[in-house]
Amino acid sequence: MHIRSILAPSTDPLDNLAVMADKVFELSPPHHQVQALSAPDITGDRLSRLETHIAQLTASVAALQTSRQPRGRSDSHNFRASGPLVTDAATTDATSGDTHATDRIGAEWSPGSEMSGGERKKRAARGTGWEEAGGEFYQESYPGAELDLEALPRDPHYFATLLPSKQTRAATTRKPSKVDNKATYRRRTSTRQRNTNTMGQHTMPNDTHVAMMPDLSENLANEETTWEEMMLIKAMPVTMAQKKEIKAKLLSADTFRMQGMRRLKWRRRKLWEYLKVRWKELHKKLELWRGSFQNIEGRFGPAVTSFFVFIKWLMLLNLSTAILIVCFVVLPAILIDERDEECLPSNTTTTSIPCCSQLYSTNSSFTMPSIFEVLEGTGWLERTHLFYGAYPYNVLQDEFVFYDLPVAYMATFMVVFGLCFCAILKGGSSGFKERLIEAEGQYYKFCSLVFSGWDFCIHSDKGASSKHKALFMEMKEWIDEERREDDKKNRTRDEFCRMLLVRISVNTLAKLIFVAASSLLYFIIQLSQSELQNDISEEYRLLMEYTPSLCIVTLNIVVPNILHYLVSLEGYSPIITIRLTLVRNLVSRFSVILVLLSSIYSQVNCGLGPDDACVSRSCRSPLCWETYAAQQIYKLILLETITQIAITFLINFPRMLMAKHVRCKLARFLGLQEFDIPKHLVDIVYLQFLIWLGSFFMPLLPAIGTLLIFFMFYLKKFSCLVNSLPSATTVYRVSKSRSMYLLVLLSAFLSVIALMGFTAMSIQPSKSCGPFRGLSTSWSLVEITYGNFPAWFRNIVAVITSSSVAFPSLIILLLLFYYYYILTRENRQMVLVLKKQLVLEGHDKQFLLNRLSAFIKQHQERHKAARSIDPPPANSA
Amino acid sequence: MGQKCSQFTEEELQDYQDLTYFTKKEVLQVHNKFKILAPEKVGHNRNAKLPMNKVLQYPELRVNPFGDRICKIFSSSHDGDCTFEDFLDMMSVFCEAAPTAVKAEHAFRIFDFDGDDMLGIADLREVIDRLIGPHRLTDSEMAHLVQNILAEADLDDDGALSFAEFEHVVDKSPDFSSVFKIHL
C-alpha cells in the first residue's frame, strides 16, 4: 500500500512505474519483514475474512490468466524480453486493485493453520535474502498452489491449464520469432534461459513477485534491438491495435544511440532489409505466370499447381541451357568465318575429310524451302546451324580471335549436362529428405491429412466440393488400408494365391506389351527404310519419313491406356498404383525410343574402316548420321507436340463438352475427366527427354524446347482448367509430387546421359560433317585436349587419381559413412527412449493432477466441517 | 494509385508495413479486397466493422470449412465481425511470407473449437467433420481416425494434443505451410 501511495503521483508509463516499484521494494525490505512478522496477531475472524477475500481475488486472477483474452492482453505487456516481468506486475497492480499486495499476504497466511513452525520461520526470513527466497516464491506464486485451494474447481483438467508449460507457451508465442524456425527456437530457449538466469528458478512470466527482482540492466535497449523487436511484433497473435500500442511504446522508450562501426553495420542491415522488400515487390510484379498459378491453385489446390511450377522450372532450365549453347557454340560458329579446306584435285583419294565435307555440302543442292523440308528437317534446314552437320571442325582463327570450336562444343555440352544434373539434384534434395523421414516412420500420415488437409487457397465451389470428396475418400482409403493390413495377416491362402497369380500375369502381360510394341516399331522402321530407298513421290516420301514417328506416337497413346486398365486389376493401393503406372509408362516410352535409336545405330555402324570411304556403301548410311539422328528426334518432337494439341483440342475438349451438355449417363462417363498428374507428367518429361537426347546433335534444340515447353504450359493449363475437373479420388500432396517429378526427370536424364556417353565413346563421327569429323570417336577429342594441358596439371590429376590417393580416400569415406550410420542408429534409439520417457512424464503429470484435485477436495471438506462447527461471522468481504 | 492512397496516410501505411508481413502496396491491395466485400460501408469509413457473413463473402473464406473459425480468431471483438485491421492481420498470417511458427499458432487456435488450449477428441472430430463436408464417416471409422491421429501425435498420452505436440506435427508435415495460405 505504501508503494502505491509513492507511485500514485507519477504519471510515467507502466514500465517505469514498475521499475520504480522495484526500487522501492529494494529499499524497504525491513518494512516487508515487519509486516510479515506482525501478521500472526490478527484474530481468527479477520483471518477468515481475509481468506475469503483472497480466494475471490485469486480466482479472478486465475480466470484472467487462463481465459483467452488475457493471454492477448498479457501478450502486449510481456512482450519485451527484458521487461515482461516488471510490466506485468505493474499492470496487475493497476487492473485488479491491490491483488499484488494481497496476493503476497494471502500466500503467507491462508494456509496458516496447516503451516509448520519451521516453515513459518523460513518465511519470516524471506524478506532479507532474495536468493534464498527464490524457491519459496516459485512455489507460492503458482495460482494453483495452496493460496487458492478453495477457489478452484476439482477438475484436474483445470489444473492442467495452469501448468507452467501452458504458461510458457503463451510466453513463447508472444516472444517470437525471427523469420525462420530455427531462429524461433533459438530465441525461445534464450528467453527461457534469461528468465532462469535472472530469476533463479522462476520460469513463470506471469509471476507477479518477480517484479521485485532487480532487473534494470536489460531494460535499456539500443536502436538496433528496438528495431529488431519491432520486426518481431508482426509475429504476435494479437490484434492490430495492440500491435500499434506496442510499437508506439517501443518507439517512445529510451534507447541508446549507437555509434561508430556498429551504427554503420546497423544502417547497412536496415538498407539490406529495405532492398529485400523492394526486390520482393519487383519480383512479384515480374514473375511469369503468377496469375495462372493462383487461378489453378484456387481451383485445383497446390499439388496441381506444383506441376505447373515444375513446367516453368523446366522451361527455365531449357532457357539457360539454350543461352549457354547459343553463346558458346552457335554464335561463334555463325560469326567467325570458316576456313574451308579445299578438296584438292591432286589428292588421289576422294575420302579425305575435306573431300567428304565437300561431298556433303554439295550433295543436297539448295532448293526453295518447302513445307516438307521444314517438317522433315532436311534440305535447306539441314544446312543451317540448327543441326550438327553445319558446324565447322577446324579451329576458328583470324587476326583477333582464336576459337577452338570442337573443344568449345564438347565443353559446353559437358557443362550443360553437368548443370542440368546439379539443378535436378538440388531441386530433388528436399524431397529426398522428406522421403527419408517417411522411411524412418516419423511421418505423421494421419495428422498431415487432417491438419494440412484443406487447401486454404481454394476459392471455387467446385474445387471445394471435390476437395471435400477427395479428403473423404482418402480418409476412407487409409482406414481401409489399415484394415487390409490386418486382413493381409489373416488372408486365406486361396486369396493370396489368386492375388499373386493376377499380379504375376499382369506383370508378364505388361512386359509382353513392351516387347510387342518394340517389335512392331522395329518392323515398321524396316519397312519405311526399304520404301525410302526406292524412288517415290514427295508426299509418299513424307509419309514414309514419318511412319516410325507416327508409330511411336500411336504406341504412346495406346499402351498407357492398356496399362491403366491392367493396373486396376491388380488391386494395389492408390499411391502404389500411381507409382507403378508411372514406371511402366516410362519404361514403355523409353523402350520404344531405344528401338528407334538402335535401328539408327545399326544403319550407321556398318563396321567399315576409317579410310574406306566417306560412308559405308554397303548399308547406305546417310552422309552425316548425326544430323540424320537429330532429324529423327526432331520429327518425333514435332509429332509429339501436334498429337498433344490434337488430343487436347480434338478429343478431350469435345469430351468435356459432351459431359457438360449431354444428360446421358454414358456421355458423362465418357466425357468426365480428372486432371491426372502422372499422365501429364509423363508427357512433359518425355518431351524433355527428347530435347536432351537430341540436343547434342541439334544444338538449337534446347531453344526450340524452351518455346515448346512455354507453349505446353498453356496447353496443359487449358486441359487442366477447361477440360478437367479436380481429382476427387486421389489427394495429391505437394511435397510428394515435387519429389516425384524430379525423380522421374532424373531417371530420364540418366538414361540420356547413358545413351550420350555410349554414342560419344564408341561411335565414329561421320567424316563429312560436324565438328568432330576425322576423329575416331568424339570423346577422343577430350583425350587429345587433355593431352595438351600443361604437364604439372596432368601430373596433379594423375596423383589424385592414382591408387595411393584414391584408396585411402575411399577408406575414409567408408569410415565416415559408417560413423554416420552408427550416429543415426543411436539417434533413432534415443528418439525411442525419449518418446517413452515423454509418455511416462505425461502419466506422472496426470497422476499428480488427480492427486492434487483429490487433495483439494479433502481439504475443502475438512474446512467445511470446521466451519459447520464454528459458523463464520460474515460471509462477504 | 493516388486515388486509393487517400484513405491512408503514409505513417499508417508504414505502421502496417512494420506490423504485418506485407509491403505498403500489398496493404493497399488488401484494403481493396476488403472494400469489395462492402463497398458502401468501407468507402465511408475505411476501418468499418463488417459482420461475419460479409467477411465470409471473401472467396477463399466462403468455401473454407473453417471460415467462421478464422473470422472469430482474428476478430478483435471475438464475435467474428472484422474491421479492416483484423482483416489485414488475417491476410498477413495467411500470406506466403509468414513463418510456419506463426501459421501453426493460428492454425491451432482455429482447430481448437472449445477454446481449452488443447485439441481434444471433440475438436478433432469437429475438424474431420468439417473437412469432409457433406460426406459422413461412420462412427467407428471416425473413432479409428481420431485414435490414429492421437497415436501419431499425442506424445504424452493424455488424450489430447497440446500446442507443443501440434507444432511438432506441423513442423514435420512438409505441406502445412504450402497449404495454409491465401493469395492476395
mmCIF file of C-alpha atoms in Angstrom, chain A residues 155-443:
data_model
loop_
_atom_site.group_PDB
_atom_site.id
_atom_site.type_symbol
_atom_site.label_atom_id
_atom_site.label_comp_id
_atom_site.label_asym_id
_atom_site.label_seq_id
_atom_site.Cartn_x
_atom_site.Cartn_y
_atom_site.Cartn_z
ATOM 1 C CA ASP A 155 -11.468 -30.855 -12.175
ATOM 2 C CA PRO A 156 -7.878 -31.942 -12.859
ATOM 3 C CA HIS A 157 -8.226 -30.537 -16.360
ATOM 4 C CA TYR A 158 -8.485 -27.153 -14.900
ATOM 5 C CA PHE A 159 -5.140 -27.554 -13.228
ATOM 6 C CA ALA A 160 -3.662 -28.605 -16.492
ATOM 7 C CA THR A 161 -4.307 -25.146 -17.868
ATOM 8 C CA LEU A 162 -2.315 -23.687 -15.009
ATOM 9 C CA LEU A 163 0.756 -25.755 -15.643
ATOM 10 C CA PRO A 164 3.912 -23.855 -16.359
ATOM 11 C CA SER A 165 4.245 -25.473 -19.744
ATOM 12 C CA LYS A 166 0.956 -23.888 -20.743
ATOM 13 C CA GLN A 167 2.036 -20.569 -19.394
ATOM 14 C CA THR A 168 5.331 -20.611 -21.161
ATOM 15 C CA ARG A 169 3.564 -21.380 -24.406
ATOM 16 C CA ALA A 170 1.713 -18.143 -24.007
ATOM 17 C CA ALA A 171 5.018 -16.558 -23.269
ATOM 18 C CA THR A 172 6.865 -18.069 -26.154
ATOM 19 C CA THR A 173 4.311 -17.234 -28.733
ATOM 20 C CA ARG A 174 4.387 -13.699 -27.716
ATOM 21 C CA LYS A 175 8.104 -13.616 -27.837
ATOM 22 C CA PRO A 176 8.519 -14.940 -31.253
ATOM 23 C CA SER A 177 10.246 -15.451 -33.833
ATOM 24 C CA LYS A 178 12.556 -14.427 -36.493
ATOM 25 C CA VAL A 179 11.627 -15.383 -39.941
ATOM 26 C CA ASP A 180 12.805 -18.934 -39.899
ATOM 27 C CA ASN A 181 12.011 -21.642 -37.486
ATOM 28 C CA LYS A 182 15.461 -22.227 -36.215
ATOM 29 C CA ALA A 183 15.751 -18.671 -35.104
ATOM 30 C CA THR A 184 12.449 -19.001 -33.316
ATOM 31 C CA TYR A 185 13.637 -21.882 -31.308
ATOM 32 C CA ARG A 186 16.877 -20.258 -30.510
ATOM 33 C CA ARG A 187 15.097 -17.230 -29.333
ATOM 34 C CA ARG A 188 12.700 -19.191 -27.274
ATOM 35 C CA THR A 189 15.379 -21.049 -25.499
ATOM 36 C CA SER A 190 17.360 -17.928 -24.998
ATOM 37 C CA THR A 191 14.465 -16.092 -23.422
ATOM 38 C CA ARG A 192 13.838 -19.038 -21.243
ATOM 39 C CA GLN A 193 17.444 -19.091 -20.216
ATOM 40 C CA ARG A 194 17.369 -15.458 -19.462
ATOM 41 C CA ASN A 195 14.406 -15.924 -17.237
ATOM 42 C CA THR A 196 16.111 -18.631 -15.326
ATOM 43 C CA ASN A 197 19.359 -16.755 -15.143
ATOM 44 C CA THR A 198 17.980 -13.647 -13.686
ATOM 45 C CA MET A 199 15.299 -15.162 -11.583
ATOM 46 C CA GLY A 200 16.753 -18.336 -10.285
ATOM 47 C CA GLN A 201 14.046 -20.885 -10.564
ATOM 48 C CA HIS A 202 11.391 -18.578 -11.830
ATOM 49 C CA THR A 203 10.105 -19.670 -15.143
ATOM 50 C CA MET A 204 6.664 -18.190 -14.823
ATOM 51 C CA PRO A 205 6.422 -14.937 -16.640
ATOM 52 C CA ASN A 206 3.099 -14.158 -15.086
ATOM 53 C CA ASP A 207 4.598 -14.281 -11.683
ATOM 54 C CA THR A 208 3.816 -11.001 -10.045
ATOM 55 C CA HIS A 209 6.522 -11.188 -7.452
ATOM 56 C CA VAL A 210 9.236 -11.171 -9.965
ATOM 57 C CA ALA A 211 8.553 -7.519 -10.281
ATOM 58 C CA MET A 212 10.609 -7.106 -7.172
ATOM 59 C CA MET A 213 13.658 -8.623 -8.705
ATOM 60 C CA PRO A 214 16.229 -6.067 -9.657
ATOM 61 C CA ASP A 215 16.245 -6.294 -13.387
ATOM 62 C CA LEU A 216 17.320 -2.990 -14.797
ATOM 63 C CA SER A 217 20.282 -3.959 -16.857
ATOM 64 C CA GLU A 218 18.443 -5.252 -19.857
ATOM 65 C CA ASN A 219 15.781 -2.662 -19.902
ATOM 66 C CA LEU A 220 17.838 -0.234 -21.849
ATOM 67 C CA ALA A 221 17.925 -1.171 -25.460
ATOM 68 C CA ASN A 222 19.890 0.339 -28.225
ATOM 69 C CA GLU A 223 18.418 1.314 -31.527
ATOM 70 C CA GLU A 224 19.191 -1.935 -33.180
ATOM 71 C CA THR A 225 17.489 -4.126 -30.621
ATOM 72 C CA THR A 226 14.495 -1.840 -30.634
ATOM 73 C CA TRP A 227 14.296 -2.170 -34.337
ATOM 74 C CA GLU A 228 14.698 -5.915 -34.127
ATOM 75 C CA GLU A 229 11.935 -6.143 -31.624
ATOM 76 C CA MET A 230 9.738 -4.035 -33.792
ATOM 77 C CA MET A 231 10.248 -6.508 -36.583
ATOM 78 C CA LEU A 232 9.122 -9.228 -34.214
ATOM 79 C CA ILE A 233 5.807 -7.635 -33.387
ATOM 80 C CA LYS A 234 4.275 -8.899 -36.564
ATOM 81 C CA ALA A 235 4.553 -12.476 -35.404
ATOM 82 C CA MET A 236 2.458 -11.873 -32.308
ATOM 83 C CA PRO A 237 -1.029 -13.241 -32.215
ATOM 84 C CA VAL A 238 -2.644 -10.030 -31.042
ATOM 85 C CA THR A 239 -4.885 -7.513 -32.679
ATOM 86 C CA MET A 240 -3.581 -4.669 -34.726
ATOM 87 C CA ALA A 241 -4.490 -2.082 -32.137
ATOM 88 C CA GLN A 242 -2.342 -3.816 -29.577
ATOM 89 C CA LYS A 243 0.476 -4.177 -32.023
ATOM 90 C CA LYS A 244 0.342 -0.486 -32.685
ATOM 91 C CA GLU A 245 0.417 0.178 -28.997
ATOM 92 C CA ILE A 246 3.478 -1.972 -28.544
ATOM 93 C CA LYS A 247 5.191 -0.287 -31.410
ATOM 94 C CA ALA A 248 4.446 3.123 -30.016
ATOM 95 C CA LYS A 249 5.771 2.050 -26.657
ATOM 96 C CA LEU A 250 8.912 0.731 -28.220
ATOM 97 C CA LEU A 251 9.478 3.905 -30.111
ATOM 98 C CA SER A 252 8.883 6.102 -27.123
ATOM 99 C CA ALA A 253 11.148 4.108 -24.849
ATOM 100 C CA ASP A 254 14.622 5.403 -24.202
ATOM 101 C CA THR A 255 17.235 3.893 -26.377
ATOM 102 C CA PHE A 256 20.950 4.088 -26.617
ATOM 103 C CA ARG A 257 22.167 5.671 -29.746
ATOM 104 C CA MET A 258 24.630 3.506 -31.454
ATOM 105 C CA GLN A 259 27.889 4.836 -32.633
ATOM 106 C CA GLY A 260 30.778 4.082 -34.892
ATOM 107 C CA MET A 261 31.119 0.779 -36.578
ATOM 108 C CA ARG A 262 28.041 -0.720 -35.025
ATOM 109 C CA ARG A 263 25.894 2.067 -36.279
ATOM 110 C CA LEU A 264 27.269 1.644 -39.719
ATOM 111 C CA LYS A 265 26.555 -2.052 -39.599
ATOM 112 C CA TRP A 266 23.048 -1.488 -38.437
ATOM 113 C CA ARG A 267 22.446 1.024 -41.174
ATOM 114 C CA ARG A 268 23.661 -1.461 -43.698
ATOM 115 C CA ARG A 269 21.369 -4.097 -42.308
ATOM 116 C CA LYS A 270 18.409 -1.795 -42.489
ATOM 117 C CA LEU A 271 19.202 -0.872 -46.046
ATOM 118 C CA TRP A 272 19.529 -4.513 -46.887
ATOM 119 C CA GLU A 273 16.092 -5.250 -45.478
ATOM 120 C CA TYR A 274 14.666 -2.385 -47.442
ATOM 121 C CA LEU A 275 16.228 -3.635 -50.636
ATOM 122 C CA LYS A 276 14.895 -7.095 -49.971
ATOM 123 C CA VAL A 277 11.369 -5.754 -49.696
ATOM 124 C CA ARG A 278 11.839 -3.819 -52.892
ATOM 125 C CA TRP A 279 13.187 -6.836 -54.688
ATOM 126 C CA LYS A 280 10.268 -8.904 -53.478
ATOM 127 C CA GLU A 281 7.848 -6.386 -54.876
ATOM 128 C CA LEU A 282 9.615 -6.235 -58.190
ATOM 129 C CA HIS A 283 9.866 -9.975 -58.388
ATOM 130 C CA LYS A 284 6.200 -10.373 -57.709
ATOM 131 C CA LYS A 285 5.366 -7.963 -60.450
ATOM 132 C CA LEU A 286 7.609 -9.632 -62.986
ATOM 133 C CA GLU A 287 7.025 -13.219 -62.071
ATOM 134 C CA LEU A 288 5.925 -15.244 -65.046
ATOM 135 C CA TRP A 289 2.508 -16.860 -64.904
ATOM 136 C CA ARG A 290 1.781 -15.745 -61.385
ATOM 137 C CA GLY A 291 -1.860 -15.183 -62.198
ATOM 138 C CA SER A 292 -2.144 -18.591 -63.809
ATOM 139 C CA PHE A 293 -0.697 -20.253 -60.755
ATOM 140 C CA GLN A 294 -3.132 -18.525 -58.490
ATOM 141 C CA ASN A 295 -6.021 -19.401 -60.718
ATOM 142 C CA ILE A 296 -5.058 -23.045 -60.817
ATOM 143 C CA GLU A 297 -4.328 -23.107 -57.133
ATOM 144 C CA GLY A 298 -7.716 -21.663 -56.361
ATOM 145 C CA ARG A 299 -9.467 -24.436 -58.203
ATOM 146 C CA PHE A 300 -7.189 -27.422 -58.025
ATOM 147 C CA GLY A 301 -5.057 -26.867 -54.978
ATOM 148 C CA PRO A 302 -1.319 -26.507 -54.579
ATOM 149 C CA ALA A 303 -0.373 -30.011 -55.677
ATOM 150 C CA VAL A 304 -1.593 -29.455 -59.218
ATOM 151 C CA THR A 305 -0.024 -26.030 -59.146
ATOM 152 C CA SER A 306 3.269 -27.588 -58.258
ATOM 153 C CA PHE A 307 3.063 -29.489 -61.538
ATOM 154 C CA PHE A 308 2.786 -26.211 -63.401
ATOM 155 C CA VAL A 309 5.598 -24.759 -61.360
ATOM 156 C CA PHE A 310 7.589 -27.768 -62.464
ATOM 157 C CA ILE A 311 6.812 -26.998 -66.113
ATOM 158 C CA LYS A 312 8.018 -23.476 -65.573
ATOM 159 C CA TRP A 313 11.149 -24.734 -63.893
ATOM 160 C CA LEU A 314 11.810 -26.993 -66.873
ATOM 161 C CA MET A 315 11.326 -24.107 -69.216
ATOM 162 C CA LEU A 316 13.816 -22.008 -67.334
ATOM 163 C CA LEU A 317 16.263 -24.895 -67.292
ATOM 164 C CA ASN A 318 15.957 -25.192 -71.054
ATOM 165 C CA LEU A 319 16.280 -21.470 -71.457
ATOM 166 C CA SER A 320 19.527 -21.311 -69.534
ATOM 167 C CA THR A 321 20.808 -24.309 -71.455
ATOM 168 C CA ALA A 322 19.867 -22.661 -74.710
ATOM 169 C CA ILE A 323 21.565 -19.413 -73.731
ATOM 170 C CA LEU A 324 24.779 -21.217 -72.864
ATOM 171 C CA ILE A 325 24.770 -23.138 -76.098
ATOM 172 C CA VAL A 326 23.935 -20.132 -78.225
ATOM 173 C CA CYS A 327 26.672 -18.077 -76.608
ATOM 174 C CA PHE A 328 29.449 -20.599 -76.781
ATOM 175 C CA VAL A 329 28.605 -22.709 -79.791
ATOM 176 C CA VAL A 330 26.105 -21.209 -82.178
ATOM 177 C CA LEU A 331 27.156 -17.568 -82.192
ATOM 178 C CA PRO A 332 30.876 -18.250 -82.619
ATOM 179 C CA ALA A 333 30.102 -20.646 -85.414
ATOM 180 C CA ILE A 334 27.992 -18.061 -87.195
ATOM 181 C CA LEU A 335 30.150 -15.030 -86.554
ATOM 182 C CA ILE A 336 33.555 -16.386 -87.269
ATOM 183 C CA ASP A 337 34.430 -17.204 -90.823
ATOM 184 C CA GLU A 338 35.005 -20.750 -91.656
ATOM 185 C CA ARG A 339 38.229 -21.570 -93.383
ATOM 186 C CA ASP A 340 37.231 -24.213 -95.801
ATOM 187 C CA GLU A 341 39.899 -26.568 -96.865
ATOM 188 C CA GLU A 342 39.679 -27.311 -100.499
ATOM 189 C CA CYS A 343 39.298 -30.816 -101.681
ATOM 190 C CA LEU A 344 42.446 -30.804 -103.739
ATOM 191 C CA PRO A 345 42.019 -32.495 -107.076
ATOM 192 C CA SER A 346 45.587 -33.701 -106.899
ATOM 193 C CA ASN A 347 44.584 -35.701 -103.884
ATOM 194 C CA THR A 348 44.205 -39.183 -105.150
ATOM 195 C CA THR A 349 41.897 -40.439 -102.561
ATOM 196 C CA THR A 350 38.464 -38.936 -102.513
ATOM 197 C CA THR A 351 37.839 -39.988 -98.984
ATOM 198 C CA SER A 352 39.876 -37.378 -97.161
ATOM 199 C CA ILE A 353 37.933 -35.211 -94.784
ATOM 200 C CA PRO A 354 37.782 -32.089 -96.988
ATOM 201 C CA CYS A 355 36.538 -34.117 -99.878
ATOM 202 C CA CYS A 356 33.897 -35.801 -97.804
ATOM 203 C CA SER A 357 32.820 -32.437 -96.481
ATOM 204 C CA GLN A 358 32.545 -31.101 -99.953
ATOM 205 C CA LEU A 359 30.598 -34.103 -100.971
ATOM 206 C CA TYR A 360 28.195 -33.462 -98.148
ATOM 207 C CA SER A 361 27.807 -29.762 -98.786
ATOM 208 C CA THR A 362 27.228 -30.174 -102.473
ATOM 209 C CA ASN A 363 25.161 -33.287 -102.100
ATOM 210 C CA SER A 364 21.884 -31.613 -101.442
ATOM 211 C CA SER A 365 21.537 -28.662 -103.683
ATOM 212 C CA PHE A 366 19.849 -25.556 -102.466
ATOM 213 C CA THR A 367 16.158 -25.623 -103.190
ATOM 214 C CA MET A 368 13.359 -23.327 -102.332
ATOM 215 C CA PRO A 369 12.241 -24.031 -98.779
ATOM 216 C CA SER A 370 9.188 -26.205 -98.799
ATOM 217 C CA ILE A 371 6.891 -27.274 -96.069
ATOM 218 C CA PHE A 372 8.135 -30.828 -96.354
ATOM 219 C CA GLU A 373 11.634 -29.789 -95.598
ATOM 220 C CA VAL A 374 10.564 -27.920 -92.560
ATOM 221 C CA LEU A 375 8.653 -30.925 -91.343
ATOM 222 C CA GLU A 376 11.440 -33.342 -92.068
ATOM 223 C CA GLY A 377 14.333 -31.116 -91.124
ATOM 224 C CA THR A 378 16.027 -31.792 -94.446
ATOM 225 C CA GLY A 379 17.071 -29.690 -97.401
ATOM 226 C CA TRP A 380 17.933 -26.118 -96.603
ATOM 227 C CA LEU A 381 17.086 -26.637 -92.970
ATOM 228 C CA GLU A 382 19.815 -29.232 -92.734
ATOM 229 C CA ARG A 383 22.346 -26.645 -93.869
ATOM 230 C CA THR A 384 21.506 -24.245 -91.090
ATOM 231 C CA HIS A 385 23.111 -24.146 -87.715
ATOM 232 C CA LEU A 386 20.122 -25.954 -86.353
ATOM 233 C CA PHE A 387 21.867 -29.225 -86.980
ATOM 234 C CA TYR A 388 25.188 -30.679 -86.047
ATOM 235 C CA GLY A 389 26.268 -31.066 -89.647
ATOM 236 C CA ALA A 390 26.704 -27.350 -90.248
ATOM 237 C CA TYR A 391 29.336 -26.782 -87.590
ATOM 238 C CA PRO A 392 32.932 -26.443 -88.673
ATOM 239 C CA TYR A 393 35.565 -28.860 -87.497
ATOM 240 C CA ASN A 394 38.598 -26.666 -87.603
ATOM 241 C CA VAL A 395 39.859 -24.066 -85.230
ATOM 242 C CA LEU A 396 38.358 -20.708 -85.983
ATOM 243 C CA GLN A 397 41.100 -18.183 -86.236
ATOM 244 C CA ASP A 398 41.555 -14.746 -87.648
ATOM 245 C CA GLU A 399 43.527 -11.726 -86.589
ATOM 246 C CA PHE A 400 41.704 -11.062 -83.357
ATOM 247 C CA VAL A 401 40.077 -14.213 -82.206
ATOM 248 C CA PHE A 402 41.058 -17.734 -81.629
ATOM 249 C CA TYR A 403 38.265 -20.140 -81.017
ATOM 250 C CA ASP A 404 38.600 -23.858 -80.968
ATOM 251 C CA LEU A 405 35.046 -24.741 -81.827
ATOM 252 C CA PRO A 406 35.179 -28.523 -81.455
ATOM 253 C CA VAL A 407 36.602 -28.193 -77.952
ATOM 254 C CA ALA A 408 34.096 -25.473 -77.126
ATOM 255 C CA TYR A 409 31.314 -27.662 -78.466
ATOM 256 C CA MET A 410 32.308 -30.577 -76.320
ATOM 257 C CA ALA A 411 32.998 -28.478 -73.233
ATOM 258 C CA THR A 412 29.725 -26.576 -73.498
ATOM 259 C CA PHE A 413 27.706 -29.729 -73.618
ATOM 260 C CA MET A 414 29.595 -31.235 -70.742
ATOM 261 C CA VAL A 415 28.915 -28.116 -68.709
ATOM 262 C CA VAL A 416 25.290 -28.058 -69.775
ATOM 263 C CA PHE A 417 24.649 -31.620 -68.757
ATOM 264 C CA GLY A 418 26.520 -31.082 -65.536
ATOM 265 C CA LEU A 419 24.384 -28.063 -64.752
ATOM 266 C CA CYS A 420 21.188 -29.926 -65.514
ATOM 267 C CA PHE A 421 22.272 -32.703 -63.227
ATOM 268 C CA CYS A 422 23.035 -30.280 -60.402
ATOM 269 C CA ALA A 423 19.747 -28.480 -60.905
ATOM 270 C CA ILE A 424 17.778 -31.702 -60.707
ATOM 271 C CA LEU A 425 19.652 -32.857 -57.653
ATOM 272 C CA LYS A 426 19.217 -29.543 -55.925
ATOM 273 C CA GLY A 427 15.528 -29.489 -56.690
ATOM 274 C CA GLY A 428 15.103 -33.030 -55.538
ATOM 275 C CA SER A 429 17.205 -32.927 -52.409
ATOM 276 C CA SER A 430 14.444 -31.519 -50.227
ATOM 277 C CA GLY A 431 12.057 -34.172 -51.438
ATOM 278 C CA PHE A 432 14.668 -36.769 -50.725
ATOM 279 C CA LYS A 433 14.907 -35.612 -47.141
ATOM 280 C CA GLU A 434 11.166 -35.975 -46.745
ATOM 281 C CA ARG A 435 11.287 -39.429 -48.164
ATOM 282 C CA LEU A 436 13.926 -40.316 -45.631
ATOM 283 C CA ILE A 437 11.780 -39.039 -42.816
ATOM 284 C CA GLU A 438 8.919 -41.045 -44.132
ATOM 285 C CA ALA A 439 11.033 -44.132 -44.420
ATOM 286 C CA GLU A 440 12.046 -43.815 -40.802
ATOM 287 C CA GLY A 441 8.438 -43.929 -39.779
ATOM 288 C CA GLN A 442 8.390 -40.429 -38.407
ATOM 289 C CA TYR A 443 5.965 -39.188 -40.952
#
